Short mmCIF file of C-alpha atoms in Angstrom, two decimals:
data_model
loop_
_atom_site.label_atom_id
_atom_site.label_comp_id
_atom_site.label_asym_id
_atom_site.label_seq_id
_atom_site.Cartn_x
_atom_site.Cartn_y
_atom_site.Cartn_z
CA MET O 20 93.82 114.31 90.44
CA VAL O 21 95.30 110.82 90.92
CA LYS O 22 92.35 109.17 89.24
CA GLU O 23 92.22 111.56 86.29
CA ILE O 24 95.93 111.12 85.61
CA GLU O 25 95.60 107.34 85.79
CA ARG O 26 92.74 107.50 83.30
CA TYR O 27 95.37 108.24 80.63
CA GLY O 28 96.88 104.84 81.35
CA LEU O 29 99.76 106.29 83.35
CA PRO O 30 100.63 104.33 86.49
CA ILE O 31 100.53 106.70 89.45
CA VAL O 32 101.37 106.21 93.10
CA HIS O 33 99.74 108.35 95.76
CA MET O 34 101.99 109.15 98.72
CA ALA O 35 99.72 110.36 101.50
CA THR O 36 99.36 110.23 105.25
CA ILE O 37 95.57 109.93 105.50
CA THR O 38 95.36 106.79 103.40
CA THR O 39 91.63 106.48 104.06
CA ILE O 40 91.09 109.61 101.96
CA SER O 41 93.42 108.24 99.33
CA GLN O 42 91.33 105.07 99.15
CA SER O 43 88.03 106.87 99.09
CA VAL O 44 89.08 109.00 96.11
CA GLY O 45 90.07 105.87 94.22
CA ALA O 46 93.88 105.75 94.17
CA ASN O 47 95.08 102.29 93.09
CA ARG O 48 98.67 102.45 94.35
CA ILE O 49 99.09 104.01 97.78
CA VAL O 50 102.23 104.51 99.88
CA PRO O 51 101.47 105.64 103.46
CA THR O 52 103.67 108.52 104.57
CA VAL O 53 104.96 110.06 107.78
CA ALA O 54 102.80 113.05 108.75
CA ILE O 55 100.55 115.64 107.16
CA PRO O 56 102.94 118.66 107.20
CA HIS O 57 105.94 116.52 106.12
CA PRO O 58 104.76 113.41 104.29
CA VAL O 59 108.22 112.32 103.12
CA GLY O 60 110.35 113.80 105.87
CA ASN O 61 110.72 113.83 109.62
CA PRO O 62 112.26 116.98 111.09
CA SER O 63 112.78 115.32 114.47
CA LEU O 64 115.38 112.94 113.00
CA PRO O 65 119.03 113.81 112.46
CA HIS O 66 119.71 114.89 108.87
CA GLU O 67 121.24 111.61 107.66
CA GLU O 68 118.43 109.51 109.12
CA GLU O 69 115.82 111.76 107.59
CA MET O 70 117.47 111.46 104.18
CA ASP O 71 117.51 107.70 104.61
CA LEU O 72 113.81 107.69 105.52
CA ARG O 73 112.93 109.71 102.42
CA ARG O 74 115.13 107.54 100.21
CA LYS O 75 113.25 104.45 101.43
CA LEU O 76 109.82 106.01 100.99
CA VAL O 77 110.57 107.10 97.43
CA LYS O 78 111.99 103.63 96.70
CA LYS O 79 108.74 102.15 97.96
CA ALA O 80 106.81 104.42 95.59
CA LEU O 81 109.04 103.40 92.67
CA ASP O 82 108.54 99.73 93.58
CA ALA O 83 104.78 100.32 93.61
CA LEU O 84 104.95 101.70 90.08
CA GLN O 85 106.64 98.47 88.98
CA THR O 86 104.05 96.25 90.64
CA GLU O 87 100.93 95.11 88.79
CA VAL O 88 97.80 95.65 90.87
CA SER O 89 94.19 94.74 90.15
CA GLU O 90 92.58 96.79 92.92
CA PRO O 91 93.47 99.62 95.34
CA THR O 92 96.64 98.45 97.06
CA GLN O 93 98.56 99.87 99.96
CA PHE O 94 102.32 99.38 99.88
CA GLU O 95 103.39 99.23 103.54
CA MET F 4 59.99 120.23 133.98
CA ALA F 5 61.43 117.08 132.44
CA GLU F 6 65.15 116.54 132.65
CA LYS F 7 67.08 118.07 129.79
CA TYR F 8 68.71 115.74 127.27
CA LYS F 9 72.50 115.73 127.26
CA VAL F 10 74.59 116.56 124.21
CA LEU F 11 78.34 115.95 124.02
CA TYR F 12 80.18 118.05 121.42
CA TYR F 13 83.35 117.44 119.36
CA VAL F 14 85.42 120.12 117.61
CA ASN F 15 88.96 120.45 116.24
CA GLN F 16 91.73 122.73 117.53
CA PHE F 17 90.53 125.62 115.39
CA PHE F 18 86.86 125.62 116.40
CA GLY F 19 87.98 124.64 119.91
CA GLN F 20 89.75 128.00 120.06
CA ILE F 21 93.16 126.46 120.77
CA GLY F 22 94.81 127.70 117.57
CA GLY F 23 95.38 127.20 113.86
CA GLU F 24 97.59 124.81 111.92
CA ASP F 25 100.44 125.20 114.37
CA LYS F 26 98.20 123.55 116.98
CA ALA F 27 96.84 120.81 114.71
CA GLY F 28 99.04 118.26 116.47
CA ILE F 29 97.40 118.79 119.84
CA GLU F 30 96.20 115.77 121.84
CA PRO F 31 92.51 115.36 122.66
CA MET F 32 91.16 117.11 125.75
CA TYR F 33 87.79 117.41 127.42
CA LYS F 34 86.26 120.62 128.78
CA GLU F 35 83.06 120.72 130.79
CA GLU F 36 81.95 123.83 128.94
CA THR F 37 80.55 124.90 125.60
CA VAL F 38 83.38 125.91 123.29
CA GLY F 39 83.06 127.44 119.81
CA PRO F 40 80.08 126.08 117.85
CA ALA F 41 78.99 124.14 120.96
CA LEU F 42 78.01 127.48 122.49
CA GLY F 43 75.79 128.45 119.56
CA PHE F 44 74.39 124.94 119.40
CA ASN F 45 73.56 125.01 123.11
CA GLY F 46 71.57 128.20 122.57
CA LEU F 47 69.46 126.48 119.92
CA ILE F 48 68.48 123.51 122.09
CA SER F 49 68.45 125.19 125.51
CA GLU F 50 64.72 124.77 126.09
CA GLU F 51 64.89 121.00 126.20
CA GLY F 52 68.54 120.07 126.10
CA GLU F 53 72.04 121.16 127.01
CA VAL F 54 75.59 120.68 125.83
CA ILE F 55 77.40 119.12 128.79
CA GLY F 56 80.91 119.48 127.44
CA THR F 57 83.25 119.77 124.47
CA ILE F 58 85.95 117.39 123.32
CA ILE F 59 88.72 119.13 121.39
CA CYS F 60 91.41 117.40 119.35
CA GLY F 61 93.94 118.56 116.76
CA ASP F 62 93.13 117.43 113.20
CA ASN F 63 96.64 116.13 112.57
CA TYR F 64 96.78 114.38 115.93
CA PHE F 65 93.51 112.58 115.28
CA ASN F 66 94.43 111.45 111.78
CA GLU F 67 97.97 110.44 112.69
CA ASN F 68 97.18 108.78 116.06
CA LYS F 69 93.72 107.44 115.43
CA GLU F 70 93.78 104.63 117.98
CA GLU F 71 94.93 106.75 120.92
CA ALA F 72 92.63 109.64 120.01
CA MET F 73 89.63 107.40 119.54
CA LYS F 74 90.23 105.64 122.85
CA PHE F 75 90.36 108.94 124.72
CA ILE F 76 87.22 110.20 123.00
CA LEU F 77 85.19 107.00 123.49
CA ASP F 78 86.24 106.94 127.16
CA ILE F 79 84.87 110.45 127.62
CA VAL F 80 81.63 109.46 125.90
CA LYS F 81 81.30 106.44 128.20
CA LYS F 82 81.99 108.53 131.30
CA THR F 83 79.64 111.37 130.46
CA ASN F 84 76.96 109.11 128.96
CA PRO F 85 75.24 111.69 126.73
CA ASP F 86 71.94 111.13 124.92
CA ILE F 87 73.53 112.16 121.64
CA VAL F 88 76.91 113.32 120.30
CA VAL F 89 77.42 116.16 117.82
CA THR F 90 80.66 116.51 115.81
CA GLY F 91 81.58 119.51 113.66
CA PRO F 92 80.26 120.89 111.37
CA ALA F 93 83.42 120.31 109.33
CA PHE F 94 82.28 122.09 106.12
CA ASN F 95 84.84 121.15 103.42
CA ALA F 96 87.81 120.62 105.76
CA GLY F 97 89.09 117.14 104.87
CA ARG F 98 91.02 116.14 107.98
CA TYR F 99 88.35 117.60 110.27
CA GLY F 100 85.67 115.82 108.24
CA MET F 101 87.48 112.49 108.57
CA ALA F 102 87.69 113.01 112.34
CA CYS F 103 84.03 114.06 112.69
CA GLY F 104 82.92 111.14 110.54
CA GLU F 105 85.01 108.45 112.16
CA ILE F 106 84.22 109.57 115.69
CA ALA F 107 80.48 109.79 115.02
CA LYS F 108 80.50 106.39 113.35
CA ALA F 109 82.45 104.74 116.19
CA ILE F 110 80.06 106.19 118.78
CA VAL F 111 77.04 104.86 116.92
CA GLU F 112 78.53 101.44 116.22
CA GLN F 113 80.45 100.76 119.42
CA LEU F 114 78.44 102.58 122.08
CA ASN F 115 75.03 102.56 120.46
CA ILE F 116 74.61 106.30 121.11
CA PRO F 117 73.25 108.37 118.22
CA ALA F 118 75.52 110.97 116.61
CA VAL F 119 74.98 113.83 114.20
CA THR F 120 77.53 115.79 112.21
CA GLY F 121 77.57 118.39 109.44
CA MET F 122 79.66 118.55 106.27
CA TYR F 123 79.86 119.86 102.75
CA VAL F 124 78.75 117.12 100.38
CA GLU F 125 82.23 116.77 98.83
CA ASN F 126 84.01 116.29 102.17
CA PRO F 127 85.81 112.91 102.16
CA GLY F 128 84.38 112.35 105.66
CA VAL F 129 80.90 111.94 104.15
CA ASP F 130 81.69 108.52 102.72
CA VAL F 131 83.16 107.42 106.04
CA CYS F 132 79.93 107.65 107.98
CA LYS F 133 76.88 108.49 105.90
CA GLY F 134 75.39 105.02 106.31
CA GLN F 135 75.46 105.16 110.12
CA VAL F 136 75.30 108.87 110.92
CA ILE F 137 73.00 111.70 109.89
CA ILE F 138 75.15 114.37 108.22
CA ALA F 139 73.59 117.82 107.90
CA SER F 140 74.41 119.21 104.46
CA THR F 141 76.41 122.43 104.94
CA SER F 142 78.15 124.97 102.74
CA ASP F 143 81.83 124.51 101.95
CA SER F 144 83.17 127.09 104.39
CA ALA F 145 82.69 128.16 107.99
CA ALA F 146 80.75 131.18 106.71
CA GLY F 147 77.83 128.73 106.65
CA MET F 148 77.93 128.13 110.42
CA ARG F 149 74.81 130.15 111.14
CA LYS F 150 72.81 128.13 108.66
CA ALA F 151 74.31 124.78 109.59
CA LEU F 152 73.72 124.83 113.35
CA PRO F 153 69.89 125.20 113.27
CA VAL F 154 69.64 122.33 110.78
CA MET F 155 71.80 120.14 113.01
CA ALA F 156 69.91 121.22 116.13
CA ASN F 157 66.61 120.34 114.52
CA ILE F 158 67.84 116.87 113.54
CA VAL F 159 69.24 116.30 117.04
CA LYS F 160 65.92 117.27 118.66
CA LYS F 161 64.00 114.82 116.51
CA ILE F 162 66.44 111.98 117.12
CA VAL F 163 66.51 112.32 120.93
CA LYS F 164 62.74 112.53 121.05
CA GLY F 165 62.43 109.48 118.86
CA GLU F 166 60.58 111.37 116.16
CA GLU F 167 60.88 110.10 112.62
CA LEU F 168 63.16 112.14 110.37
CA GLY F 169 61.70 113.38 107.09
CA LEU F 170 63.36 112.93 103.72
CA PRO F 171 66.91 114.26 103.27
CA GLU F 172 65.89 117.30 101.24
CA GLU F 173 63.18 118.24 103.76
CA GLU F 174 65.43 118.00 106.83
CA GLY F 175 68.63 119.20 105.15
CA TYR F 176 70.82 116.13 105.54
CA ILE F 177 72.92 114.20 103.04
CA PRO F 178 71.05 111.17 101.62
CA GLN F 179 72.15 107.93 103.24
CA GLY F 180 71.36 105.79 100.26
CA LYS F 181 68.50 104.08 102.11
CA ARG F 182 65.23 103.14 100.50
CA LEU F 183 62.02 104.00 102.25
CA THR F 184 58.55 102.67 101.55
CA VAL F 185 56.08 105.46 100.94
CA PHE F 186 52.49 105.39 99.80
CA SER F 187 51.62 107.19 96.61
CA ASP F 188 48.22 108.03 95.21
CA LYS F 189 49.29 106.92 91.76
CA ARG F 190 50.45 103.47 90.83
CA GLY F 191 53.97 102.83 89.54
CA SER F 192 53.16 102.39 85.87
CA GLN F 193 51.37 105.72 85.78
CA ARG F 194 54.24 107.53 87.54
CA ALA F 195 56.75 105.96 85.19
CA VAL F 196 54.82 107.04 82.09
CA GLU F 197 54.48 110.56 83.51
CA MET F 198 58.24 110.74 84.05
CA LEU F 199 58.87 109.47 80.56
CA LEU F 200 56.52 112.07 79.07
CA ALA F 201 58.19 114.81 81.11
CA ARG F 202 61.55 113.70 79.86
CA LEU F 203 60.42 113.61 76.24
CA ASN F 204 58.98 117.10 76.63
CA ASP F 205 62.17 118.40 78.25
CA GLU F 206 60.26 119.09 81.46
CA PRO F 207 61.85 118.59 84.89
CA PHE F 208 61.18 115.33 86.70
CA GLU F 209 62.65 113.57 89.70
CA THR F 210 63.65 109.95 89.56
CA GLU F 211 62.41 107.73 92.38
CA LEU F 212 65.53 105.61 92.27
CA PRO F 213 68.74 107.52 91.66
CA MET F 214 71.50 105.21 90.45
CA PRO F 215 74.65 105.16 92.54
CA VAL F 216 77.65 106.53 90.70
CA PHE F 217 80.65 104.23 90.69
CA ASP F 218 83.61 105.93 89.17
CA LYS F 219 86.58 103.69 89.38
CA VAL F 220 89.63 103.91 87.20
CA ASN F 221 91.32 100.62 86.42
CA PRO F 222 94.91 100.47 87.65
CA ALA F 223 97.33 101.31 84.86
CA GLU F 224 99.89 98.70 83.87
CA ALA F 225 103.08 98.66 85.89
CA ILE F 226 106.34 100.03 84.54
CA LYS F 227 108.38 97.22 82.97
CA ASP F 228 111.85 98.71 83.05
CA LEU F 229 112.30 101.48 85.57
CA SER F 230 115.85 102.18 84.44
CA LYS F 231 114.46 103.44 81.12
CA ALA F 232 111.36 105.15 82.52
CA THR F 233 110.61 108.84 82.88
CA ILE F 234 109.00 109.65 86.23
CA ALA F 235 107.07 112.86 86.90
CA LEU F 236 106.61 114.43 90.31
CA VAL F 237 103.28 116.05 91.21
CA THR F 238 102.08 117.41 94.54
CA SER F 239 98.93 118.85 96.07
CA GLY F 240 101.07 120.22 98.91
CA GLY F 241 101.27 123.76 97.56
CA ILE F 242 105.04 123.74 96.94
CA VAL F 243 105.95 126.64 94.61
CA PRO F 244 109.04 128.68 93.68
CA LYS F 245 109.56 131.41 96.29
CA GLY F 246 107.44 134.42 95.44
CA ASN F 247 104.70 132.15 94.02
CA PRO F 248 105.09 133.52 90.45
CA ASP F 249 101.78 132.09 89.20
CA ARG F 250 99.89 133.15 92.31
CA ILE F 251 98.45 129.74 93.04
CA GLN F 252 95.80 130.07 95.74
CA SER F 253 96.66 128.89 99.25
CA ALA F 254 93.23 127.25 99.57
CA SER F 255 90.41 126.34 97.16
CA ALA F 256 92.86 126.34 94.27
CA GLN F 257 91.69 127.57 90.91
CA LYS F 258 94.85 126.57 89.07
CA TRP F 259 98.05 124.53 89.04
CA GLY F 260 101.60 125.39 88.08
CA LYS F 261 104.55 123.62 86.48
CA TYR F 262 108.18 124.47 86.99
CA ASP F 263 111.34 123.40 85.22
CA VAL F 264 113.44 121.32 87.59
CA SER F 265 115.70 119.73 84.97
CA GLU F 266 118.78 121.60 86.25
CA LYS F 267 118.07 121.09 89.94
CA ASP F 268 119.24 118.42 92.40
CA ALA F 269 116.51 119.22 94.90
CA LEU F 270 113.70 121.74 95.40
CA GLY F 271 115.72 123.10 98.30
CA ALA F 272 115.95 126.76 99.21
CA ASP F 273 114.31 128.11 96.04
CA TYR F 274 110.92 126.66 96.90
CA CYS F 275 108.42 127.09 99.73
CA THR F 276 104.82 126.14 100.50
CA ILE F 277 101.80 128.39 100.10
CA HIS F 278 99.36 125.67 101.24
CA GLY F 279 96.96 127.10 103.83
CA GLY F 280 95.93 123.75 105.30
CA TYR F 281 98.98 122.64 107.28
CA ASP F 282 101.74 124.08 109.43
CA PRO F 283 104.29 125.31 106.83
CA VAL F 284 107.36 125.33 109.10
CA TYR F 285 108.80 121.93 108.06
CA ALA F 286 108.04 122.30 104.36
CA ASN F 287 109.58 125.77 104.27
CA GLU F 288 112.74 124.44 105.92
CA LEU F 289 112.99 121.78 103.24
CA PRO F 290 110.27 121.52 100.54
CA ASP F 291 111.58 118.10 99.50
CA ARG F 292 109.88 116.83 102.66
CA VAL F 293 106.63 117.32 100.75
CA ALA F 294 107.79 116.75 97.16
CA PRO F 295 110.89 114.51 97.22
CA LEU F 296 112.71 115.80 94.13
CA ASP F 297 116.06 115.32 95.92
CA MET F 298 115.66 111.54 96.15
CA LEU F 299 114.23 111.17 92.64
CA LYS F 300 117.26 113.00 91.26
CA GLN F 301 119.50 110.74 93.34
CA TYR F 302 117.83 107.65 91.88
CA GLU F 303 118.23 109.16 88.42
CA LYS F 304 121.95 109.65 89.03
CA ASP F 305 122.27 106.09 90.32
CA GLY F 306 120.56 104.76 87.20
CA VAL F 307 117.62 103.31 89.12
CA ILE F 308 115.21 105.39 87.05
CA GLY F 309 115.79 106.58 83.51
CA LYS F 310 114.86 110.21 83.96
CA VAL F 311 113.00 112.63 86.20
CA TYR F 312 110.56 114.52 84.00
CA GLU F 313 111.80 118.07 83.46
CA TYR F 314 108.71 119.76 84.92
CA PHE F 315 107.39 119.49 88.45
CA TYR F 316 103.60 120.00 88.78
CA THR F 317 101.96 121.54 91.82
CA THR F 318 98.72 122.87 93.28
CA THR F 319 97.03 123.27 96.64
CA GLY F 320 94.76 120.45 97.79
CA THR F 321 92.99 122.12 100.69
CA GLY F 322 89.36 123.11 100.17
CA THR F 323 89.78 122.56 96.44
CA SER F 324 86.54 121.39 94.86
CA VAL F 325 86.31 117.92 93.40
CA GLY F 326 85.40 119.58 90.10
CA ASN F 327 88.63 121.58 90.01
CA ALA F 328 90.73 118.65 91.19
CA MET F 329 89.35 116.58 88.30
CA LYS F 330 90.06 119.39 85.87
CA PHE F 331 93.65 119.76 87.11
CA GLY F 332 94.17 116.01 86.91
CA LYS F 333 92.88 115.90 83.33
CA GLU F 334 95.07 118.81 82.24
CA ILE F 335 98.22 117.58 83.98
CA GLY F 336 97.64 113.96 82.89
CA LYS F 337 97.24 115.05 79.27
CA GLU F 338 100.55 116.93 79.33
CA LEU F 339 102.38 114.05 80.98
CA LYS F 340 100.96 111.50 78.56
CA GLU F 341 101.88 113.60 75.55
CA ALA F 342 105.38 114.17 76.93
CA GLY F 343 105.93 110.41 77.08
CA VAL F 344 106.10 110.16 80.88
CA ASP F 345 105.94 106.53 82.07
CA GLY F 346 104.91 106.91 85.70
CA VAL F 347 103.86 109.50 88.25
CA ILE F 348 104.44 110.08 91.95
CA LEU F 349 101.84 112.36 93.53
CA THR F 350 102.32 113.47 97.12
CA SER F 351 99.60 114.92 99.34
CA THR F 352 99.69 116.64 102.68
#
């Protein structure tokens, strides 16, 4: 899906936990996430800290969309 | 009677009979018995070989704690010193396939012990290990277990006895992309002309050198001014409005859905997951843990991004064929492009 959407010239960032799959399917902008059942959350954290974690992850994804890349790139 | 060859087996929590998605986080363990497919496999090789034990590990645990899991598994392999290791078959299960592939590859490369696995050809685990490991070609679901095990057993027998494996289509494994010298009774020019004639006459022919398919999409240009950009949110995590109005499948999705989120601050209590490939507890508590609409809306409010696109797009990524995933991507991408969306965030579980 990532690749087909990008084919339209739309920058797309893939937020995924198993980044090796993300790479093998050909995503160009990748943000590694927390865990498979809750990629952008962490239920073991107190509410405020979890919100902060998600805020940062989404910011990272937005930053990735503003970054020129020439090959598959992981934004740590 | 000669001593039997020793097979060590690897399965996930499901085939290891520990449990389903709620047990996918379980740490690796070793049992000196034949569990799940290891039992059936043992029956197929029992004349000359035996399965000495089964390693079981949760799919999420393996993929999220690869170093620790791999260390445990390689230690067991070293201790038990098998003649060959069998992982899976994983069919079209992505996380299980990645585990089967990476474990088999590590055993071959680091311990110099042969390994065999089984997968559906579209499993992402295939690309991980096909150069180093023989992967029996299986169907896409566990319904193919009875067909898969004899193929794997046959390959294992040949490898431990040092017999040469036949061609992929003869033995039932996924081609490794290796070239093999074979003798032919006709010279190359004659074979080439015959193929050309067959092609011109619309007759079937088989190329002797299939070209590898490289399908890369060039990275799209970055967004210049985020504060004026429209960002769309897409997920393969199966997040849908409660009641699943479009009846999107919980596995092997045949369709996607889009939902108006222009009036919402978060997905929140109106949404849930119908994805059949992960433990739904955390996503059902708060679906924004899978598709972070709450934070995107916050950034919209703060002026960091221009706008969150009014529709949220969703489908289920588990067991979904590559063909369907491509189709969904094309359809969704077309809509987003036409709507003037500037960038996309796609989350996967």
